[in-house]
Amino acid sequence: MKVTFTVNGRPTEADDVWEGESLLYVLRERVGLPGSKNACEQGECGSCTVYLDGDPVCSCLVAAGQVQDREVGTVEGLAQGDTLDPVQQAFVDAGAVQCGFCTPGLLVQTHDLLNRAHHPSDAEIREALSGNLCRCTGYEKIMDAVRLAAARKADARDAAPTGLEG
Amino acid sequence: MAALTKPKNLQDVAAPGRDGVGASPLRPDGILKVKGDFAYSSDLWHEDMLWGMALRSPHARARILSVDVSAALAQPGVYAVLTHEDIPGSKFYGLEIRDQPVLAIDEVRFHGEPIVIVAADHPETARRAIAKIVVEYDVLPSIGPVEALDPERYGYVHAPADYKAHAFGNIVHSQHIHHGDGDSAEVRALADVIVRGEYEVGMQDQAFLGPESGLAVPAEDGGIDLYIATQWLHVDRQQMCPVLGLPPEKVRLTLAGVGGAFGGREDISMQVHACLLAQHTGKPVKIVYNREESFFGHVHRHPATMVFEHGATRDGRLVFVKAEIVLDGGAYASTSPAVVGNAASLGIGPYVIPHAAVDATAVYTNNPPCGAMRGFGAVQMCFGYETQMDRLAAELGLDPVELRRMNAMEQGSVLPTGQVVDAPAPVAELLRRVKEMPLPEVENWRTADGPDVRELPGGLSNTTHGEGVVRGIGYAVGIKNVGFSEGFDDYSTARVRLEVIGGAPVALVHTAMAEVGQGGITVHAQIVRTELGVDQVTMAPADTRVGSAGSTSASRQTYMTGGAVKQAAEAVRAVVLARGRDRYGWAPAFAAGLRLAGGKALTAAGEVVADLVDLLGDEPVDETTEFRHRPTEAFDKVTGQGFGHVQYTFCAHRAVVDVDVELGLVKVIELAAAQDVGKAINPLAVVGQIHGGSTQGLGLAVMEEIIVRDGKVRNPSFTDYLIPTILDTPPMPVDVLELADAHAPYGLRGAGEAPTLSSTPAIVAAIRAATGLPLNRVPVRPEHLTGT
Amino acid sequence: MRSFTYTRPAEPAQPWTELGPDAMYIAGGTNLVDLMKCGVAAPGRLVDIGRLPLADIEVDAATDTLRIGALVPNSDLAAHPVVRERLPVLSRALLAGASPQLRNLATLGGNLMQRTRCGYFRDLAMPCNKRVPDSGCAALDGEHRGHAVLGTSSRCIATHPSDLAVALLALEARVSIDGPNGPRAEPIEAFHLPPGETPERETTLTHGELITAVEVPMTTLGAHSYYLKVRERASFAFAMCSAAVALEVREGTVRAARIALGGVATTPWRAYAAEAALIGGPPSTGAFARAGDAATEGAVPGRDNGHKVELIRRVVARALSTLAATDTPATDTPATDTPATGTPKSPGTGEAPRTGEAPGSTEGEHR
């Protein structure tokens, strides 16, 4: 079947998709976006987290046909050209990336958190990221990264001349 | 999509920053990783590529009576279906003993053993083809660790007359250590108190997130190019060549992005399978395991049973330790012999004990094969000996930390193997530091608005608002070796090239080191900056075009490949300075006193004598070197004596837990560590390693176990094999000591594994303090705490 | 995975007309897609009902009932202000399950329909009466530490995994169903079927029927309710044992009680004997302990899951005592005037909305 949807703002078409493929498979193998990862493919690790119509979901559990006419956002869509999103930059700067396999899913989930909560407490950060497994870092520097990104985004908002939310 | 002949990120990557050894510049691959552009082995793509997959045994032990692949071959989209009969060369591989079939021959020895491999045009086609293969089995009762010790009655996991293990029944390897007078009657009589305990450690899994995967591309010269996630390119190749019937120069491995390893990629998984299918079909073949297959496709940590006896005088001096450990090695040897050596030689802990008798044994069973996992035999023993130290302290009425400090090893102490510790061993200091760290607030869950359940055991599951919650504190310290041991020729190779590009000096570093996330590539850039005074450093992809870097394991890479990079950089510097002597007529003594910094050659006082760009001119300097540590020797077969390990590393933990003693729920409130890293080449990365290792220890303490029943794995998924989430991990303050080891580059000490040792027993000790329960087994489960 | 056709009909007033004999509905897919990947579910056709107009949450003022459309995602339901205020057990049960990503995708209907996590059910190589009738039950003699002690039969001891269904059971929700034979409704208690002789039949739905909504009466009892879940890590794990409880206490006497159990039975389990033990007595520690005992009546422990019996006892007692300690007692004034102020909160977090809440919401944290 053919599946037509929007990815990172761009209309995208995937041909010859087998119905049993997941959205994750389609992104990785058919539309050239392997940034979302396949650590478990059972919805148990969060490495495949993408935005689906504005909400983060596990793309490994979305059947390909279900994405028809919908909007998908992946890690590849967070940066603006070569300018990293503050969340991405914070993960790099805080040492929150070791092997990095969990990182794309965490970035999408963190991006969503900081859009909804501008000053999350540590407990709120942990709750929001509770569906993303990491095996390398023990999550400490991930916490540092989220706090850093929140602070930087707050600074950017404070500096914005019109006071519009960033 | 454009055809890629090699993955996108397999190009030279510039390392950002200007910082050398001791600073924390950002990792070179960080930006690629956060953009989602970093090509892991599972992200590889090649035009025309096929998908490979294996049929795996549903039985733990069975004879194979017949294999009928005809229906699979007939399936449209299937390009190859291979059994052991299609293997061109040797049918066996193995890291220490070549006992593991590439594809099962006439029997299967573990649940999940691969039998047939298939290449097809879509992973689903491959899955369906595999489902059509008909294998007739004669299922046999599986041999467990108890049965393994009575092979006459229960059978042999491996038929006699193949290789060395048969001389010893089902025993893969054993090591005895006799120190002082062992546990003789006279020695026992010297002890006022003897404490005996029996302990068990369940089977832990590395659970690296990046699945086993790689891409094999057949080459025009009849060879194979393999892009692979692994821990040691050269030893993979060494095992692959005899199987593929190809010489090493025709089997070229390049490291693709690795999603974690922790020992689980030391053994070959799909490397040979992908190459066999690529050879056979003439097409590129990619294999990616899903999570379930991953649980079957790599070795696990050896489950162990241990018996310890500790004897001490009334005032707390240790007199003797007798320790026995049986490690369940599973169906194939993997690295069990080395794990045995580690367990034996490190098995009484970082203590001075005049007499010791240690016996470590690994047995073959029909359980899943076990091998390397971060901590490598020392983890299991640390749980045993640290629990014993607490028991002894209780028996003697002494403070558990004081008992440890009283008996702590230090520089100059003698290990039970007779080796003298010839570098700082700040065991007592590490314990003092974790003990003196400020404690977290008691009942931090109390707030003006009522209890914050997120700070309580059970968290958002609302299990308690404070009732039944008891706090406990526990301590532990451990000793781990660094490097490959027992006489192994442990070396690493590095190539450093220095040249002028665009008017500036640029260095290129090329090693075969497997970067698995630990940050080795960052460290290499730092070393080159420090040694050559060059800002711009580029990292070449790791591949077999340069000599072996050894394994990314045994906490050895910063020491060994870092050491090799340092050595190569020093060789480059020597050449550069020799040019200065030729050109400017420097006296040898003068040249010897020069250093390179900021793109210049300087005297010790900082006077600039030349520009690096001028010294280099049009002629790059390119040096490749092999770096070795001091040789080690095998442990004596009878006494276990010998200079077996090149370096020791120590870590201490303090764990603070809150336990809901009625429901059996544990919340780790804080897990503090103190570790001596000799020299923190990159402090940010070192702390990250300590955090990660501590968390794996937390997982072993309270939630991680592969459940094996009658040889069958019952929980091959992240639903049922639980690893810590961000809600399970606590704040982890880390105190890093830097007491140089004069034998090591920059005085550094390997850091990655020591935190996995002491974290587990510290947490369990804290739970014991809260509950008063003995808790002789890890992982601790809620029903162990409620006595139900 | 078996090949199948996929269709998402645009305006199916009656989606069963699209179905056919070998077809299944798919909504969020978080359970069904997983089961299809492991081969346990193998429909020849999927009909995606995701666009049906079943995603509303409405209050029927006349009956004081909350009507929740079957397609409402778990995260939206958990965050809904009326649910948080008047049916706290529902919100807590949802937030105690799965992960934020799964809760964004999973629906109410799908949650009620989810299959067991029994490893033998999910392993095609093992005998399982639920998956293949009359093939046997490998769990009885095998690995069953997490399996059921209540509602079991000689054919099946698989645990029902849902948290949400347990809360709905305690609230005496009604399930609205539609299908080829016309609309019907039934109490949720009747909806899930214990295995008995036919473990392959898990709900009363016949082929073509689908859940359209769940209706939850909003009573005083429901406003004083609580959910507690014991699991092996702090998040993202199924229950070893859970309890949804509700108490109506007036003048120091328990007038009404609801106790439903999860993680320990083959269906969401109502502990009637435990409820009866409480009625007319004081909300005391002793009474709660007796209720805990009564909740274990009829439990049949296996060789390796006997710890669940004691766990039931303790979980019920703890859930009741926590509810009684943190809740404000019921009065004769309507529940909306007495929000559960004593329930634990996080310390003031300003404008941080909870995970899953719609963007732009500025409601403070409510725990």
XYZ file of N, CA, C and O in Angstrom, chain B residues 404-536:
532
model
N 35.992 -2.859 57.833
C 36.602 -2.854 56.510
C 37.891 -2.032 56.502
O 38.916 -2.438 55.956
N 37.840 -0.874 57.096
C 39.019 0.009 57.062
C 40.183 -0.613 57.804
O 41.343 -0.463 57.418
N 39.845 -1.334 58.848
C 40.866 -1.984 59.654
C 41.628 -3.026 58.846
O 42.807 -3.289 59.081
N 40.978 -3.646 57.922
C 41.578 -4.723 57.153
C 41.872 -4.330 55.714
O 42.235 -5.178 54.903
N 41.737 -3.068 55.422
C 41.806 -2.627 54.027
C 43.192 -2.799 53.449
O 44.212 -2.573 54.086
N 43.178 -3.161 52.179
C 44.387 -3.252 51.399
C 44.956 -1.849 51.212
O 44.211 -0.864 51.244
N 46.270 -1.774 50.979
C 46.871 -0.503 50.598
C 48.081 -0.803 49.730
O 48.411 -1.981 49.504
N 48.729 0.231 49.251
C 49.894 -0.001 48.420
C 50.912 -0.810 49.207
O 51.216 -0.490 50.350
N 51.405 -1.871 48.579
C 52.350 -2.735 49.276
C 51.703 -3.988 49.847
O 52.393 -4.943 50.209
N 50.386 -4.006 49.926
C 49.724 -5.219 50.428
C 49.937 -6.365 49.448
O 50.180 -6.156 48.262
N 49.802 -7.550 49.962
C 49.971 -8.741 49.134
C 48.600 -9.367 48.883
O 47.838 -9.602 49.823
N 48.334 -9.638 47.615
C 47.079 -10.299 47.260
C 47.186 -11.788 47.533
O 48.297 -12.323 47.683
N 46.073 -12.494 47.577
C 46.147 -13.933 47.818
C 46.892 -14.689 46.727
O 47.289 -15.833 46.922
N 47.111 -14.048 45.574
C 47.887 -14.678 44.516
C 49.382 -14.417 44.681
O 50.176 -14.772 43.829
N 49.734 -13.754 45.750
C 51.143 -13.450 45.989
C 51.595 -12.160 45.334
O 52.702 -11.694 45.568
N 50.762 -11.576 44.515
C 51.151 -10.334 43.849
C 51.118 -9.181 44.838
O 50.195 -9.066 45.653
N 52.129 -8.328 44.752
C 52.175 -7.143 45.609
C 51.490 -6.007 44.889
O 51.738 -5.753 43.708
N 50.629 -5.293 45.591
C 49.948 -4.143 45.001
C 50.947 -2.996 44.922
O 51.328 -2.437 45.955
N 51.380 -2.693 43.706
C 52.481 -1.734 43.569
C 52.024 -0.373 43.065
O 52.765 0.338 42.402
N 50.806 -0.040 43.375
C 50.285 1.286 43.044
C 49.368 1.684 44.196
O 48.993 0.842 45.003
N 48.989 2.958 44.290
C 48.087 3.345 45.377
C 46.827 2.489 45.410
O 46.272 2.138 44.376
N 46.419 2.151 46.608
C 45.204 1.333 46.802
C 44.444 1.951 47.964
O 44.481 1.449 49.089
N 43.755 3.059 47.717
C 43.176 3.859 48.807
C 41.846 3.315 49.315
O 40.877 4.062 49.456
N 41.796 2.043 49.631
C 40.542 1.406 50.011
C 39.937 2.065 51.244
O 38.748 2.400 51.275
N 40.742 2.249 52.268
C 40.221 2.849 53.505
C 39.755 4.277 53.253
O 38.731 4.716 53.791
N 40.469 4.973 52.422
C 40.122 6.363 52.121
C 38.803 6.449 51.366
O 37.969 7.322 51.627
N 38.598 5.548 50.426
C 37.346 5.550 49.672
C 36.171 5.305 50.609
O 35.123 5.948 50.495
N 36.348 4.374 51.523
C 35.277 4.098 52.484
C 35.032 5.314 53.372
O 33.880 5.679 53.647
N 36.113 5.927 53.801
C 35.947 7.101 54.656
C 35.162 8.171 53.914
O 34.276 8.818 54.468
N 35.468 8.346 52.652
C 34.813 9.426 51.902
C 33.330 9.188 51.732
O 32.523 10.106 51.882
N 32.932 7.946 51.406
C 31.487 7.749 51.247
C 30.794 7.824 52.591
O 29.643 8.260 52.680
N 31.494 7.407 53.620
C 30.845 7.464 54.930
C 30.633 8.903 55.365
O 29.620 9.225 55.997
N 31.565 9.751 55.019
C 31.465 11.124 55.515
C 30.668 12.050 54.621
O 30.440 13.201 54.970
N 30.205 11.562 53.494
C 29.346 12.418 52.671
C 28.098 12.747 53.466
O 27.558 11.882 54.163
N 27.607 13.960 53.361
C 26.367 14.283 54.082
C 25.259 13.342 53.661
O 25.153 12.984 52.489
N 24.461 12.933 54.607
C 23.368 12.025 54.308
C 22.185 12.787 53.733
O 21.949 13.939 54.099
N 21.438 12.168 52.854
C 20.228 12.844 52.381
C 19.242 13.015 53.526
O 19.276 12.286 54.523
N 18.379 13.970 53.363
C 17.380 14.282 54.373
C 16.519 13.061 54.689
O 16.091 12.342 53.792
N 16.273 12.852 55.963
C 15.364 11.781 56.355
C 13.933 12.231 56.069
O 13.604 13.401 56.240
N 13.119 11.315 55.645
C 11.710 11.622 55.380
C 11.566 12.850 54.484
O 10.755 13.750 54.757
N 12.366 12.860 53.427
C 12.296 13.986 52.505
C 10.966 14.033 51.769
O 10.702 14.967 51.016
N 10.141 13.013 51.993
C 8.857 13.004 51.312
C 7.797 13.813 52.067
O 6.704 14.029 51.578
N 8.147 14.254 53.277
C 7.184 15.078 54.010
C 7.189 16.502 53.471
O 8.230 17.124 53.379
N 6.023 16.999 53.119
C 5.939 18.395 52.698
C 4.755 19.036 53.419
O 3.944 18.340 54.040
N 4.683 20.342 53.296
C 3.603 21.069 53.961
C 2.235 20.651 53.424
O 1.234 20.711 54.132
N 2.205 20.186 52.175
C 0.930 19.808 51.560
C 0.643 18.326 51.691
O -0.213 17.799 51.007
N 1.406 17.651 52.528
C 1.186 16.208 52.634
C 2.341 15.459 51.984
O 3.241 16.072 51.423
N 2.340 14.148 52.102
C 3.475 13.379 51.582
C 3.570 13.482 50.061
O 2.558 13.407 49.367
N 4.779 13.636 49.556
C 5.009 13.598 48.109
C 5.353 12.160 47.753
O 6.470 11.699 48.003
N 4.367 11.477 47.176
C 4.564 10.036 46.937
C 5.733 9.758 46.004
O 6.284 8.665 46.010
N 6.104 10.756 45.222
C 7.182 10.504 44.280
C 8.509 10.260 44.983
O 9.442 9.723 44.403
N 8.601 10.662 46.250
C 9.836 10.440 47.007
C 9.768 9.193 47.873
O 10.678 8.926 48.649
N 8.708 8.437 47.738
C 8.513 7.254 48.578
C 8.631 5.982 47.758
O 8.454 6.001 46.535
N 8.900 4.847 48.436
C 8.876 3.584 47.697
C 7.534 3.405 47.017
O 6.490 3.737 47.582
N 7.547 2.887 45.793
C 6.306 2.731 45.056
C 5.954 3.955 44.241
O 5.204 3.858 43.274
N 6.451 5.091 44.638
C 6.289 6.312 43.847
C 4.850 6.582 43.481
O 3.940 6.549 44.311
N 4.648 6.818 42.194
C 3.322 7.183 41.714
C 2.343 6.024 41.702
O 1.193 6.195 41.316
N 2.788 4.857 42.135
C 1.844 3.768 42.305
C 1.095 3.918 43.614
O 0.281 3.076 43.952
N 1.415 4.994 44.349
C 0.638 5.333 45.550
C 0.614 4.241 46.604
O -0.413 4.012 47.231
N 1.723 3.573 46.775
C 1.674 2.437 47.692
C 1.794 2.849 49.148
O 1.393 2.111 50.033
N 2.417 3.998 49.383
C 2.540 4.389 50.779
C 2.587 5.898 50.900
O 3.024 6.590 49.983
N 2.121 6.390 52.037
C 2.319 7.796 52.368
C 3.213 7.926 53.584
O 3.153 8.899 54.313
N 4.040 6.936 53.766
C 4.970 6.971 54.892
C 4.823 5.768 55.806
O 5.779 5.387 56.476
N 3.647 5.162 55.798
C 3.474 4.028 56.701
C 4.321 2.857 56.216
O 4.451 2.603 55.035
N 4.919 2.170 57.149
C 5.725 0.999 56.821
C 7.087 1.319 56.248
O 7.813 0.416 55.848
N 7.452 2.605 56.180
C 8.705 2.958 55.509
C 9.839 3.057 56.518
O 9.755 3.789 57.493
N 10.884 2.314 56.246
C 12.054 2.302 57.126
C 13.289 2.621 56.294
O 13.442 2.103 55.189
N 14.128 3.453 56.813
C 15.350 3.811 56.086
C 16.485 2.875 56.473
O 16.584 2.433 57.609
N 17.345 2.584 55.504
C 18.532 1.768 55.781
C 19.720 2.320 55.022
O 19.567 2.928 53.962
N 20.889 2.121 55.599
C 22.117 2.596 54.969
C 23.080 1.423 54.886
O 23.190 0.644 55.847
N 23.771 1.291 53.769
C 24.717 0.187 53.607
C 25.963 0.647 52.881
O 25.945 1.625 52.142
N 27.059 -0.058 53.106
C 28.345 0.283 52.507
C 28.957 -0.936 51.845
O 28.716 -2.076 52.265
N 29.772 -0.688 50.864
C 30.540 -1.780 50.273
C 31.730 -1.200 49.527
O 31.724 -0.031 49.133
N 32.742 -2.044 49.340
C 33.910 -1.654 48.555
C 34.358 -2.870 47.758
O 34.162 -4.011 48.201
N 34.916 -2.632 46.605
C 35.297 -3.758 45.759
C 36.627 -3.535 45.075
O 37.120 -2.404 45.001
N 37.195 -4.614 44.580
C 38.442 -4.559 43.830
C 38.244 -5.225 42.474
O 37.697 -6.330 42.378
N 38.661 -4.524 41.442
C 38.564 -5.067 40.086
C 39.917 -4.940 39.421
O 40.656 -4.001 39.690
N 40.224 -5.879 38.547
C 41.460 -5.745 37.783
C 41.190 -4.916 36.537
O 40.045 -4.739 36.119
N 42.262 -4.428 35.954
C 42.181 -3.711 34.688
C 43.038 -4.454 33.686
O 44.166 -4.852 34.005
N 42.516 -4.640 32.488
C 43.321 -5.252 31.446
C 43.126 -6.755 31.366
O 42.508 -7.375 32.236
N 43.676 -7.326 30.306
C 43.632 -8.767 30.143
C 44.777 -9.363 30.948
O 45.854 -8.779 31.047
N 44.529 -10.509 31.506
C 45.376 -11.015 32.581
C 45.981 -12.380 32.287
O 45.873 -12.884 31.174
N 46.582 -12.890 33.302
C 47.086 -14.276 33.301
C 47.994 -14.571 32.122
O 47.922 -15.645 31.526
N 48.841 -13.628 31.767
C 49.830 -13.885 30.728
C 49.371 -13.573 29.322
O 50.115 -13.763 28.365
N 48.160 -13.073 29.175
C 47.673 -12.744 27.844
C 48.500 -11.601 27.266
O 48.797 -10.638 27.967
N 48.859 -11.701 25.982
C 49.621 -10.632 25.350
C 48.664 -9.491 24.994
O 48.104 -9.439 23.902
N 48.508 -8.606 25.935
C 47.508 -7.559 25.826
C 48.163 -6.321 25.228
O 49.052 -5.743 25.840
N 47.784 -5.938 24.036
C 48.397 -4.760 23.429
C 47.357 -3.975 22.653
O 46.250 -4.453 22.397
N 47.707 -2.766 22.287
C 46.859 -1.968 21.418
C 47.721 -1.203 20.430
O 48.879 -0.898 20.709
N 47.160 -0.917 19.295
C 47.860 -0.250 18.201
C 47.214 1.094 17.938
O 45.986 1.220 17.992
N 48.036 2.086 17.649
C 47.468 3.377 17.261
C 48.328 4.017 16.196
O 49.542 3.859 16.175
N 47.664 4.702 15.326
C 48.361 5.469 14.287
C 47.985 6.929 14.473
O 46.808 7.272 14.607
N 49.012 7.771 14.504
C 48.780 9.211 14.588
C 49.525 9.866 13.434
O 50.687 9.569 13.190
N 48.833 10.718 12.758
C 49.412 11.407 11.602
C 49.312 12.902 11.849
O 48.264 13.388 12.294
N 50.334 13.615 11.555
C 50.339 15.060 11.746
C 50.749 15.713 10.438
O 51.758 15.336 9.837
N 49.977 16.659 9.983
C 50.312 17.340 8.736
C 49.699 18.726 8.721
O 48.862 19.063 9.555
N 50.100 19.486 7.733
C 49.566 20.839 7.595
C 48.436 20.804 6.581
O 48.610 20.332 5.458
N 47.289 21.268 7.009
C 46.134 21.355 6.098
C 45.564 22.753 6.228
O 45.255 23.186 7.348
N 45.464 23.422 5.109
C 44.919 24.779 5.157
C 45.737 25.694 6.048
O 45.182 26.556 6.727
N 47.030 25.459 6.097
C 47.894 26.358 6.857
C 47.935 26.104 8.348
O 48.545 26.872 9.098
N 47.276 25.067 8.784
C 47.292 24.782 10.224
C 47.673 23.326 10.448
O 47.403 22.473 9.601
N 48.288 23.051 11.576
C 48.623 21.638 11.854
C 47.371 20.877 12.259
O 46.591 21.338 13.091
N 47.169 19.734 11.633
C 46.003 18.894 11.907
C 46.491 17.480 12.214
O 47.354 16.955 11.513
N 45.927 16.902 13.239
C 46.282 15.527 13.597
C 45.138 14.605 13.247
O 43.963 14.969 13.368
N 45.501 13.404 12.821
C 44.521 12.359 12.559
C 44.853 11.182 13.469
O 46.019 10.802 13.588
N 43.856 10.653 14.113
C 44.051 9.473 14.954
C 43.290 8.313 14.335
O 42.110 8.444 14.003
N 43.968 7.204 14.190
C 43.334 6.018 13.608
C 43.653 4.834 14.502
O 44.818 4.453 14.668
N 42.606 4.278 15.110
C 42.789 3.046 15.870
C 41.632 2.122 15.511
O 40.662 2.534 14.880
N 41.746 0.893 15.961
C 40.658 -0.072 15.776
C 39.790 -0.188 17.019
O 38.997 -1.106 17.134
N 39.951 0.792 17.915
C 39.201 0.710 19.169
C 37.702 0.793 18.921
O 37.228 1.673 18.203
N 36.966 -0.104 19.547
C 35.512 -0.046 19.470
C 35.009 0.996 20.455
O 35.123 0.820 21.664
N 34.497 2.081 19.918
C 33.830 3.086 20.747
C 32.417 2.578 20.963
O 31.637 2.454 20.006
N 32.110 2.215 22.186
C 30.782 1.652 22.458
C 29.926 2.624 23.263
O 28.836 2.271 23.703
N 30.417 3.827 23.434
C 29.699 4.839 24.202
C 30.527 5.361 25.355
O 30.207 6.390 25.931
N 31.630 4.679 25.660
C 32.411 5.031 26.843
C 33.177 6.337 26.682
O 33.591 6.929 27.657
N 33.346 6.799 25.432
C 34.006 8.089 25.219
C 35.488 7.974 24.912
O 36.238 8.940 25.046
N 35.929 6.796 24.484
C 37.347 6.627 24.160
C 37.821 7.563 23.065
O 38.950 8.074 23.110
N 36.987 7.811 22.081
C 37.436 8.671 20.976
C 37.651 10.102 21.456
O 38.514 10.816 20.941
N 36.883 10.522 22.441
C 37.095 11.865 22.993
C 38.472 11.938 23.638
O 39.228 12.894 23.446
N 38.785 10.904 24.391
C 40.056 10.827 25.116
C 41.245 10.836 24.157
O 42.263 11.484 24.410
N 41.117 10.135 23.045
C 42.225 10.103 22.093
C 42.542 11.498 21.573
O 43.711 11.885 21.446
N 41.493 12.242 21.270
C 41.707 13.610 20.791
C 42.399 14.446 21.868
O 43.305 15.233 21.589
N 41.979 14.264 23.110
C 42.594 15.016 24.202
C 44.069 14.678 24.340
O 44.909 15.558 24.560
N 44.388 13.413 24.223
C 45.777 12.997 24.367
C 46.628 13.622 23.271
O 47.738 14.121 23.522
N 46.116 13.603 22.063
C 46.890 14.183 20.955
C 47.078 15.679 21.161
O 48.148 16.233 20.906
N 46.064 16.341 21.658
C 46.203 17.783 21.915
C 47.280 18.047 22.955
O 48.068 18.981 22.813
N 47.267 17.241 23.988
C 48.263 17.429 25.051
C 49.666 17.130 24.554
O 50.607 17.862 24.836
N 49.807 16.032 23.803
C 51.157 15.613 23.409
C 51.708 16.413 22.235
O 52.911 16.614 22.109
N 50.827 16.857 21.339
C 51.326 17.507 20.127
C 50.964 18.984 20.051
O 51.336 19.664 19.096
N 50.217 19.475 21.025
C 49.923 20.907 21.034
C 49.109 21.351 19.839
O 49.237 22.472 19.360
N 48.261 20.464 19.343
C 47.481 20.740 18.142
C 46.013 20.811 18.543
O 45.527 19.956 19.269
N 45.278 21.816 18.060
C 43.852 21.897 18.381
C 43.016 20.966 17.517
O 42.117 20.291 17.993
N 43.320 20.994 16.223
C 42.440 20.260 15.313
C 42.846 18.798 15.263
O 43.920 18.448 14.766
